[in-house]
PDB file of C-alpha atoms in Angstrom:
ATOM      1  CA  UNK A   1     109.413 175.036 140.944  1.00  0.00           C
ATOM      2  CA  UNK A   2     111.675 173.558 138.125  1.00  0.00           C
ATOM      3  CA  UNK A   3     111.891 175.399 134.826  1.00  0.00           C
ATOM      4  CA  UNK A   4     111.221 173.513 131.847  1.00  0.00           C
ATOM      5  CA  UNK A   5     114.823 172.949 129.909  1.00  0.00           C
ATOM      6  CA  UNK A   6     115.130 175.085 126.924  1.00  0.00           C
ATOM      7  CA  UNK A   7     114.385 173.552 123.232  1.00  0.00           C
ATOM      8  CA  UNK A   8     117.159 173.059 120.911  1.00  0.00           C
ATOM      9  CA  UNK A   9     115.558 175.517 118.340  1.00  0.00           C
ATOM     10  CA  UNK A  10     115.526 178.260 121.411  1.00  0.00           C
ATOM     11  CA  UNK A  11     118.938 177.684 121.903  1.00  0.00           C
ATOM     12  CA  UNK A  12     119.947 178.276 118.658  1.00  0.00           C
ATOM     13  CA  UNK A  13     117.717 181.462 118.710  1.00  0.00           C
ATOM     14  CA  UNK A  14     119.432 183.240 121.634  1.00  0.00           C
ATOM     15  CA  UNK A  15     122.825 182.269 120.445  1.00  0.00           C
ATOM     16  CA  UNK A  16     122.569 183.929 117.072  1.00  0.00           C
ATOM     17  CA  UNK A  17     120.614 187.025 118.505  1.00  0.00           C
ATOM     18  CA  UNK A  18     123.483 187.442 121.032  1.00  0.00           C
ATOM     19  CA  UNK A  19     126.042 186.932 118.032  1.00  0.00           C
ATOM     20  CA  UNK A  20     124.396 189.882 116.190  1.00  0.00           C
ATOM     21  CA  UNK A  21     124.415 191.936 119.293  1.00  0.00           C
ATOM     22  CA  UNK A  22     127.939 191.959 120.180  1.00  0.00           C
ATOM     23  CA  UNK A  23     129.725 193.311 117.253  1.00  0.00           C
ATOM     24  CA  UNK A  24     127.188 196.167 117.064  1.00  0.00           C
ATOM     25  CA  UNK A  25     128.446 196.972 121.035  1.00  0.00           C
ATOM     26  CA  UNK A  26     132.061 197.104 119.648  1.00  0.00           C
ATOM     27  CA  UNK A  27     131.341 199.332 117.031  1.00  0.00           C
ATOM     28  CA  UNK A  28     129.647 201.949 118.934  1.00  0.00           C
ATOM     29  CA  UNK A  29     132.327 201.715 121.398  1.00  0.00           C
ATOM     30  CA  UNK A  30     135.383 202.323 118.865  1.00  0.00           C
ATOM     31  CA  UNK A  31     136.977 205.756 118.980  1.00  0.00           C
ATOM     32  CA  UNK A  32     136.532 208.013 116.122  1.00  0.00           C
ATOM     33  CA  UNK A  33     138.899 210.320 114.806  1.00  0.00           C
ATOM     34  CA  UNK A  34     138.027 213.996 114.998  1.00  0.00           C
ATOM     35  CA  UNK A  35     136.655 215.467 111.909  1.00  0.00           C
ATOM     36  CA  UNK A  36     138.644 218.944 110.449  1.00  0.00           C
ATOM     37  CA  UNK A  37     136.137 221.840 111.254  1.00  0.00           C
ATOM     38  CA  UNK A  38     134.666 223.198 108.127  1.00  0.00           C
ATOM     39  CA  UNK A  39     136.378 226.298 106.130  1.00  0.00           C
ATOM     40  CA  UNK A  40     134.629 229.398 106.890  1.00  0.00           C
ATOM     41  CA  UNK A  41     135.139 232.917 105.451  1.00  0.00           C
ATOM     42  CA  UNK A  42     136.546 235.775 107.968  1.00  0.00           C
ATOM     43  CA  UNK A  43     136.032 239.382 107.599  1.00  0.00           C
ATOM     44  CA  UNK A  44     139.504 241.046 107.325  1.00  0.00           C
ATOM     45  CA  UNK A  45     138.636 244.545 106.001  1.00  0.00           C
ATOM     46  CA  UNK A  46     135.641 246.341 106.022  1.00  0.00           C
ATOM     47  CA  UNK A  47     136.208 250.296 106.282  1.00  0.00           C
ATOM     48  CA  UNK A  48     133.843 252.461 108.127  1.00  0.00           C
ATOM     49  CA  UNK A  49     131.389 254.650 105.874  1.00  0.00           C
ATOM     50  CA  UNK A  50     132.606 258.217 105.737  1.00  0.00           C
ATOM     51  CA  UNK A  51     136.308 256.766 106.005  1.00  0.00           C
ATOM     52  CA  UNK A  52     139.293 258.911 104.521  1.00  0.00           C
ATOM     53  CA  UNK A  53     141.192 257.521 101.588  1.00  0.00           C
ATOM     54  CA  UNK A  54     144.365 257.320 104.103  1.00  0.00           C
ATOM     55  CA  UNK A  55     142.277 255.327 106.707  1.00  0.00           C
ATOM     56  CA  UNK A  56     140.923 252.558 104.122  1.00  0.00           C
ATOM     57  CA  UNK A  57     143.835 252.236 102.064  1.00  0.00           C
ATOM     58  CA  UNK A  58     147.325 251.575 101.789  1.00  0.00           C
ATOM     59  CA  UNK A  59     147.895 254.588  99.175  1.00  0.00           C
ATOM     60  CA  UNK A  60     146.732 256.550  96.339  1.00  0.00           C
ATOM     61  CA  UNK A  61     147.973 257.218  92.824  1.00  0.00           C
ATOM     62  CA  UNK A  62     146.336 260.420  92.736  1.00  0.00           C
ATOM     63  CA  UNK A  63     147.682 262.249  89.900  1.00  0.00           C
ATOM     64  CA  UNK A  64     151.302 261.203  90.539  1.00  0.00           C
ATOM     65  CA  UNK A  65     152.644 262.949  87.320  1.00  0.00           C
ATOM     66  CA  UNK A  66     151.291 266.443  88.839  1.00  0.00           C
ATOM     67  CA  UNK A  67     149.856 267.052  85.479  1.00  0.00           C
ATOM     68  CA  UNK A  68     146.688 268.584  87.394  1.00  0.00           C
ATOM     69  CA  UNK A  69     148.079 270.245  90.124  1.00  0.00           C
ATOM     70  CA  UNK A  70     145.806 271.639  93.080  1.00  0.00           C
ATOM     71  CA  UNK A  71     142.948 268.981  92.203  1.00  0.00           C
ATOM     72  CA  UNK A  72     142.190 266.138  94.170  1.00  0.00           C
ATOM     73  CA  UNK A  73     141.144 263.434  92.404  1.00  0.00           C
ATOM     74  CA  UNK A  74     140.204 260.723  94.932  1.00  0.00           C
ATOM     75  CA  UNK A  75     138.038 261.632  97.883  1.00  0.00           C
ATOM     76  CA  UNK A  76     135.336 260.542 100.267  1.00  0.00           C
ATOM     77  CA  UNK A  77     131.939 260.775  98.650  1.00  0.00           C
ATOM     78  CA  UNK A  78     128.449 260.117 100.268  1.00  0.00           C
ATOM     79  CA  UNK A  79     128.877 257.293 101.984  1.00  0.00           C
ATOM     80  CA  UNK A  80     131.766 255.661 100.077  1.00  0.00           C
ATOM     81  CA  UNK A  81     134.600 257.016  97.756  1.00  0.00           C
ATOM     82  CA  UNK A  82     134.532 259.126  94.341  1.00  0.00           C
ATOM     83  CA  UNK A  83     137.643 259.142  91.643  1.00  0.00           C
ATOM     84  CA  UNK A  84     137.695 261.743  88.750  1.00  0.00           C
ATOM     85  CA  UNK A  85     139.526 261.802  85.845  1.00  0.00           C
ATOM     86  CA  UNK A  86     139.745 264.812  83.571  1.00  0.00           C
ATOM     87  CA  UNK A  87     140.108 264.267  79.696  1.00  0.00           C
ATOM     88  CA  UNK A  88     143.181 265.177  78.214  1.00  0.00           C
ATOM     89  CA  UNK A  89     144.372 267.336  81.681  1.00  0.00           C
ATOM     90  CA  UNK A  90     145.176 264.393  83.757  1.00  0.00           C
ATOM     91  CA  UNK A  91     148.380 262.280  82.463  1.00  0.00           C
ATOM     92  CA  UNK A  92     149.995 259.545  84.338  1.00  0.00           C
ATOM     93  CA  UNK A  93     154.185 259.387  84.523  1.00  0.00           C
ATOM     94  CA  UNK A  94     153.585 256.840  81.263  1.00  0.00           C
ATOM     95  CA  UNK A  95     152.376 259.744  78.652  1.00  0.00           C
ATOM     96  CA  UNK A  96     150.457 257.611  76.944  1.00  0.00           C
ATOM     97  CA  UNK A  97     147.752 256.798  80.142  1.00  0.00           C
ATOM     98  CA  UNK A  98     145.620 258.465  82.703  1.00  0.00           C
ATOM     99  CA  UNK A  99     145.518 256.522  86.361  1.00  0.00           C
ATOM    100  CA  UNK A 100     143.830 257.586  89.340  1.00  0.00           C
ATOM    101  CA  UNK A 101     143.750 254.907  91.706  1.00  0.00           C
ATOM    102  CA  UNK A 102     143.906 253.568  95.365  1.00  0.00           C
ATOM    103  CA  UNK A 103     145.877 250.668  96.063  1.00  0.00           C
ATOM    104  CA  UNK A 104     145.787 247.827  98.924  1.00  0.00           C
ATOM    105  CA  UNK A 105     143.670 247.241 101.821  1.00  0.00           C
ATOM    106  CA  UNK A 106     144.253 248.848 105.331  1.00  0.00           C
ATOM    107  CA  UNK A 107     142.476 247.962 108.584  1.00  0.00           C
ATOM    108  CA  UNK A 108     143.114 249.899 111.720  1.00  0.00           C
ATOM    109  CA  UNK A 109     146.029 251.278 110.616  1.00  0.00           C
ATOM    110  CA  UNK A 110     147.746 248.118 109.273  1.00  0.00           C
ATOM    111  CA  UNK A 111     147.853 246.662 105.594  1.00  0.00           C
ATOM    112  CA  UNK A 112     145.712 243.515 104.696  1.00  0.00           C
ATOM    113  CA  UNK A 113     147.965 241.440 102.952  1.00  0.00           C
ATOM    114  CA  UNK A 114     146.559 238.411 100.432  1.00  0.00           C
ATOM    115  CA  UNK A 115     149.608 235.918 100.970  1.00  0.00           C
ATOM    116  CA  UNK A 116     150.712 232.718  98.833  1.00  0.00           C
ATOM    117  CA  UNK A 117     148.245 229.793  98.908  1.00  0.00           C
ATOM    118  CA  UNK A 118     145.571 232.182 100.673  1.00  0.00           C
ATOM    119  CA  UNK A 119     141.862 232.198  99.549  1.00  0.00           C
ATOM    120  CA  UNK A 120     140.195 235.797  99.447  1.00  0.00           C
ATOM    121  CA  UNK A 121     136.727 237.119  98.544  1.00  0.00           C
ATOM    122  CA  UNK A 122     136.497 240.761  98.231  1.00  0.00           C
ATOM    123  CA  UNK A 123     133.187 242.584  97.831  1.00  0.00           C
ATOM    124  CA  UNK A 124     131.997 246.101  96.813  1.00  0.00           C
ATOM    125  CA  UNK A 125     129.565 248.388  94.992  1.00  0.00           C
ATOM    126  CA  UNK A 126     130.300 250.080  92.042  1.00  0.00           C
ATOM    127  CA  UNK A 127     128.615 253.173  89.999  1.00  0.00           C
ATOM    128  CA  UNK A 128     129.856 253.322  86.674  1.00  0.00           C
ATOM    129  CA  UNK A 129     128.179 256.671  84.637  1.00  0.00           C
ATOM    130  CA  UNK A 130     127.580 256.422  81.040  1.00  0.00           C
ATOM    131  CA  UNK A 131     130.546 258.825  80.789  1.00  0.00           C
ATOM    132  CA  UNK A 132     133.123 256.094  81.609  1.00  0.00           C
ATOM    133  CA  UNK A 133     132.949 254.269  78.218  1.00  0.00           C
ATOM    134  CA  UNK A 134     134.552 251.008  77.047  1.00  0.00           C
ATOM    135  CA  UNK A 135     137.662 251.666  74.816  1.00  0.00           C
ATOM    136  CA  UNK A 136     139.755 249.867  72.337  1.00  0.00           C
ATOM    137  CA  UNK A 137     142.737 250.391  74.564  1.00  0.00           C
ATOM    138  CA  UNK A 138     142.870 249.186  78.004  1.00  0.00           C
ATOM    139  CA  UNK A 139     140.462 250.759  80.829  1.00  0.00           C
ATOM    140  CA  UNK A 140     140.668 249.056  84.023  1.00  0.00           C
ATOM    141  CA  UNK A 141     138.482 249.813  87.218  1.00  0.00           C
ATOM    142  CA  UNK A 142     139.634 247.186  89.459  1.00  0.00           C
ATOM    143  CA  UNK A 143     143.155 245.432  89.464  1.00  0.00           C
ATOM    144  CA  UNK A 144     144.949 242.693  91.396  1.00  0.00           C
ATOM    145  CA  UNK A 145     148.497 243.046  91.422  1.00  0.00           C
ATOM    146  CA  UNK A 146     151.838 242.349  93.060  1.00  0.00           C
ATOM    147  CA  UNK A 147     153.204 245.516  94.462  1.00  0.00           C
ATOM    148  CA  UNK A 148     153.824 247.977  91.885  1.00  0.00           C
ATOM    149  CA  UNK A 149     155.564 245.739  89.480  1.00  0.00           C
ATOM    150  CA  UNK A 150     154.882 243.838  86.143  1.00  0.00           C
ATOM    151  CA  UNK A 151     151.301 243.398  84.850  1.00  0.00           C
ATOM    152  CA  UNK A 152     148.461 242.993  86.827  1.00  0.00           C
ATOM    153  CA  UNK A 153     146.957 239.536  87.394  1.00  0.00           C
ATOM    154  CA  UNK A 154     143.575 240.092  87.569  1.00  0.00           C
ATOM    155  CA  UNK A 155     141.364 243.076  85.889  1.00  0.00           C
ATOM    156  CA  UNK A 156     137.970 244.145  85.492  1.00  0.00           C
ATOM    157  CA  UNK A 157     138.417 246.043  82.048  1.00  0.00           C
ATOM    158  CA  UNK A 158     135.700 248.204  80.090  1.00  0.00           C
ATOM    159  CA  UNK A 159     136.629 247.219  76.455  1.00  0.00           C
ATOM    160  CA  UNK A 160     135.013 248.016  73.224  1.00  0.00           C
ATOM    161  CA  UNK A 161     134.648 244.820  71.143  1.00  0.00           C
ATOM    162  CA  UNK A 162     133.243 244.403  67.701  1.00  0.00           C
ATOM    163  CA  UNK A 163     129.811 243.798  68.893  1.00  0.00           C
ATOM    164  CA  UNK A 164     129.692 246.862  71.375  1.00  0.00           C
ATOM    165  CA  UNK A 165     131.095 247.901  74.603  1.00  0.00           C
ATOM    166  CA  UNK A 166     131.738 245.114  77.240  1.00  0.00           C
ATOM    167  CA  UNK A 167     132.768 244.248  80.701  1.00  0.00           C
ATOM    168  CA  UNK A 168     135.207 241.647  81.125  1.00  0.00           C
ATOM    169  CA  UNK A 169     137.927 240.096  83.440  1.00  0.00           C
ATOM    170  CA  UNK A 170     141.353 239.688  82.307  1.00  0.00           C
ATOM    171  CA  UNK A 171     144.113 237.346  83.944  1.00  0.00           C
ATOM    172  CA  UNK A 172     147.593 237.112  83.237  1.00  0.00           C
ATOM    173  CA  UNK A 173     150.516 234.272  82.949  1.00  0.00           C
ATOM    174  CA  UNK A 174     153.656 234.290  84.479  1.00  0.00           C
ATOM    175  CA  UNK A 175     154.880 236.070  81.128  1.00  0.00           C
ATOM    176  CA  UNK A 176     152.454 239.134  81.769  1.00  0.00           C
ATOM    177  CA  UNK A 177     150.487 238.159  78.959  1.00  0.00           C
ATOM    178  CA  UNK A 178     147.088 239.177  79.491  1.00  0.00           C
ATOM    179  CA  UNK A 179     143.943 236.774  78.486  1.00  0.00           C
ATOM    180  CA  UNK A 180     140.008 238.116  78.207  1.00  0.00           C
ATOM    181  CA  UNK A 181     137.315 236.048  79.454  1.00  0.00           C
ATOM    182  CA  UNK A 182     133.705 236.383  80.639  1.00  0.00           C
ATOM    183  CA  UNK A 183     132.863 239.608  78.310  1.00  0.00           C
ATOM    184  CA  UNK A 184     129.616 240.603  79.389  1.00  0.00           C
ATOM    185  CA  UNK A 185     127.219 243.462  77.653  1.00  0.00           C
ATOM    186  CA  UNK A 186     128.114 246.655  79.290  1.00  0.00           C
ATOM    187  CA  UNK A 187     124.785 248.520  79.251  1.00  0.00           C
ATOM    188  CA  UNK A 188     123.349 247.014  82.588  1.00  0.00           C
ATOM    189  CA  UNK A 189     126.037 248.399  84.435  1.00  0.00           C
ATOM    190  CA  UNK A 190     126.069 251.612  83.346  1.00  0.00           C
ATOM    191  CA  UNK A 191     123.888 254.493  85.404  1.00  0.00           C
ATOM    192  CA  UNK A 192     123.312 251.800  88.189  1.00  0.00           C
ATOM    193  CA  UNK A 193     124.773 250.514  91.175  1.00  0.00           C
ATOM    194  CA  UNK A 194     126.286 247.149  91.046  1.00  0.00           C
ATOM    195  CA  UNK A 195     127.622 244.411  93.399  1.00  0.00           C
ATOM    196  CA  UNK A 196     130.928 243.101  92.615  1.00  0.00           C
ATOM    197  CA  UNK A 197     132.745 239.813  93.793  1.00  0.00           C
ATOM    198  CA  UNK A 198     136.095 239.015  92.981  1.00  0.00           C
ATOM    199  CA  UNK A 199     137.396 235.307  94.940  1.00  0.00           C
ATOM    200  CA  UNK A 200     140.841 234.640  94.083  1.00  0.00           C
ATOM    201  CA  UNK A 201     143.436 231.966  95.247  1.00  0.00           C
ATOM    202  CA  UNK A 202     146.880 233.232  95.264  1.00  0.00           C
ATOM    203  CA  UNK A 203     149.034 230.495  94.468  1.00  0.00           C
ATOM    204  CA  UNK A 204     151.850 229.433  91.667  1.00  0.00           C
ATOM    205  CA  UNK A 205     149.919 226.871  90.368  1.00  0.00           C
ATOM    206  CA  UNK A 206     146.132 225.664  90.991  1.00  0.00           C
ATOM    207  CA  UNK A 207     144.992 228.987  91.568  1.00  0.00           C
ATOM    208  CA  UNK A 208     141.593 230.540  90.399  1.00  0.00           C
ATOM    209  CA  UNK A 209     139.626 233.638  89.552  1.00  0.00           C
ATOM    210  CA  UNK A 210     136.334 234.090  90.359  1.00  0.00           C
ATOM    211  CA  UNK A 211     134.089 237.176  89.402  1.00  0.00           C
ATOM    212  CA  UNK A 212     130.772 238.407  89.125  1.00  0.00           C
ATOM    213  CA  UNK A 213     128.815 241.515  88.636  1.00  0.00           C
ATOM    214  CA  UNK A 214     125.306 241.702  89.931  1.00  0.00           C
ATOM    215  CA  UNK A 215     122.810 244.671  88.911  1.00  0.00           C
ATOM    216  CA  UNK A 216     119.114 245.030  90.095  1.00  0.00           C
ATOM    217  CA  UNK A 217     119.281 241.796  91.711  1.00  0.00           C
ATOM    218  CA  UNK A 218     120.423 240.150  88.270  1.00  0.00           C
ATOM    219  CA  UNK A 219     123.998 238.453  87.492  1.00  0.00           C
ATOM    220  CA  UNK A 220     124.943 240.635  84.575  1.00  0.00           C
ATOM    221  CA  UNK A 221     128.733 239.158  84.131  1.00  0.00           C
ATOM    222  CA  UNK A 222     130.297 236.303  85.753  1.00  0.00           C
ATOM    223  CA  UNK A 223     133.467 233.944  84.701  1.00  0.00           C
ATOM    224  CA  UNK A 224     135.343 231.609  86.803  1.00  0.00           C
ATOM    225  CA  UNK A 225     138.895 230.784  85.627  1.00  0.00           C
ATOM    226  CA  UNK A 226     140.626 227.916  86.869  1.00  0.00           C
ATOM    227  CA  UNK A 227     144.291 226.356  86.263  1.00  0.00           C
ATOM    228  CA  UNK A 228     146.177 230.097  86.771  1.00  0.00           C
ATOM    229  CA  UNK A 229     149.236 231.335  88.310  1.00  0.00           C
ATOM    230  CA  UNK A 230     148.312 234.086  90.782  1.00  0.00           C
ATOM    231  CA  UNK A 231     151.765 234.538  92.214  1.00  0.00           C
ATOM    232  CA  UNK A 232     154.926 235.729  91.405  1.00  0.00           C
ATOM    233  CA  UNK A 233     157.298 234.758  94.231  1.00  0.00           C
ATOM    234  CA  UNK A 234     157.356 238.269  96.307  1.00  0.00           C
ATOM    235  CA  UNK A 235     155.795 240.532  98.514  1.00  0.00           C
ATOM    236  CA  UNK A 236     151.669 240.011  98.658  1.00  0.00           C
ATOM    237  CA  UNK A 237     148.990 240.687  96.510  1.00  0.00           C
ATOM    238  CA  UNK A 238     146.877 243.750  96.488  1.00  0.00           C
ATOM    239  CA  UNK A 239     143.588 245.062  95.094  1.00  0.00           C
ATOM    240  CA  UNK A 240     143.366 248.386  93.298  1.00  0.00           C
ATOM    241  CA  UNK A 241     140.617 250.429  92.730  1.00  0.00           C
ATOM    242  CA  UNK A 242     139.887 253.393  90.218  1.00  0.00           C
ATOM    243  CA  UNK A 243     140.334 254.482  86.658  1.00  0.00           C
ATOM    244  CA  UNK A 244     143.730 253.661  84.521  1.00  0.00           C
ATOM    245  CA  UNK A 245     143.403 253.720  80.966  1.00  0.00           C
ATOM    246  CA  UNK A 246     145.054 254.163  77.665  1.00  0.00           C
ATOM    247  CA  UNK A 247     144.938 257.566  75.730  1.00  0.00           C
ATOM    248  CA  UNK A 248     144.944 255.714  72.906  1.00  0.00           C
ATOM    249  CA  UNK A 249     141.252 255.542  72.320  1.00  0.00           C
ATOM    250  CA  UNK A 250     138.650 258.033  70.540  1.00  0.00           C
ATOM    251  CA  UNK A 251     135.655 259.541  72.375  1.00  0.00           C
ATOM    252  CA  UNK A 252     137.356 259.949  76.063  1.00  0.00           C
ATOM    253  CA  UNK A 253     135.848 262.624  78.054  1.00  0.00           C
ATOM    254  CA  UNK A 254     136.008 263.601  81.488  1.00  0.00           C
ATOM    255  CA  UNK A 255     134.605 260.913  83.950  1.00  0.00           C
ATOM    256  CA  UNK A 256     134.307 259.367  87.433  1.00  0.00           C
ATOM    257  CA  UNK A 257     134.107 256.117  89.427  1.00  0.00           C
ATOM    258  CA  UNK A 258     132.091 255.687  92.773  1.00  0.00           C
ATOM    259  CA  UNK A 259     132.823 252.848  94.979  1.00  0.00           C
ATOM    260  CA  UNK A 260     131.194 251.944  98.533  1.00  0.00           C
ATOM    261  CA  UNK A 261     130.565 249.357 100.737  1.00  0.00           C
ATOM    262  CA  UNK A 262     133.924 247.549 100.599  1.00  0.00           C
ATOM    263  CA  UNK A 263     134.494 244.194 102.418  1.00  0.00           C
ATOM    264  CA  UNK A 264     137.387 241.456 102.298  1.00  0.00           C
ATOM    265  CA  UNK A 265     136.995 238.044 103.272  1.00  0.00           C
ATOM    266  CA  UNK A 266     139.899 235.739 103.731  1.00  0.00           C
ATOM    267  CA  UNK A 267     139.091 231.497 103.623  1.00  0.00           C
ATOM    268  CA  UNK A 268     140.161 229.971 107.408  1.00  0.00           C
TER     269      UNK A 268
END
């Protein structure tokens, strides 16, 4: 049976439909450039509960001036570490200050290094007793440095301001000048366990430091500072923990610092 011829309008409609379909087929069949994988954090350091000081850290500056012989000031304590400092007995090699600190990170016997242009996040818990006071001079309880030279690039410090004791971060420029930032009331931090997070990008320019302290599930201190220079052209960066304070302050006393649950992540 002979089919009736298509009407002119039907022919036009089918042609238009084909024109619409054809480009779509080309688009769907085209190759796409592969997407880069999303950045992720990789755990690089996590000392086991009950680890020794020597297995968790690169080194310890435990009474390096031998001012209090026969006494261990930094040692495993419960599921973390304890740092003791005695006033005025413990004196550093620079006699206007006290220092009891651990330095660097060690995993499976090897140093964990923060290298140029890398981004790292360091997390841990700390307990600051009411005997560890803010001072008019410097009192640092965490630092990030290039080896043992020059001023720290970052510190978490306890500083007595005109309106009361504060916990704050400090960062340094290429001339080792420290700038205070993010000062927050110290009271919520004392006498309780707090979660600390420090994220840094180690670079000559475009670096940043992002710091926070959380107590009882509430963020009690935080600050992010951008546009920093957090590299000094040598070696690698390493964190330090403990008590490093000036003796040029009144009201100093015997005290301690507890730390635990250390983790360090590298942005991949």
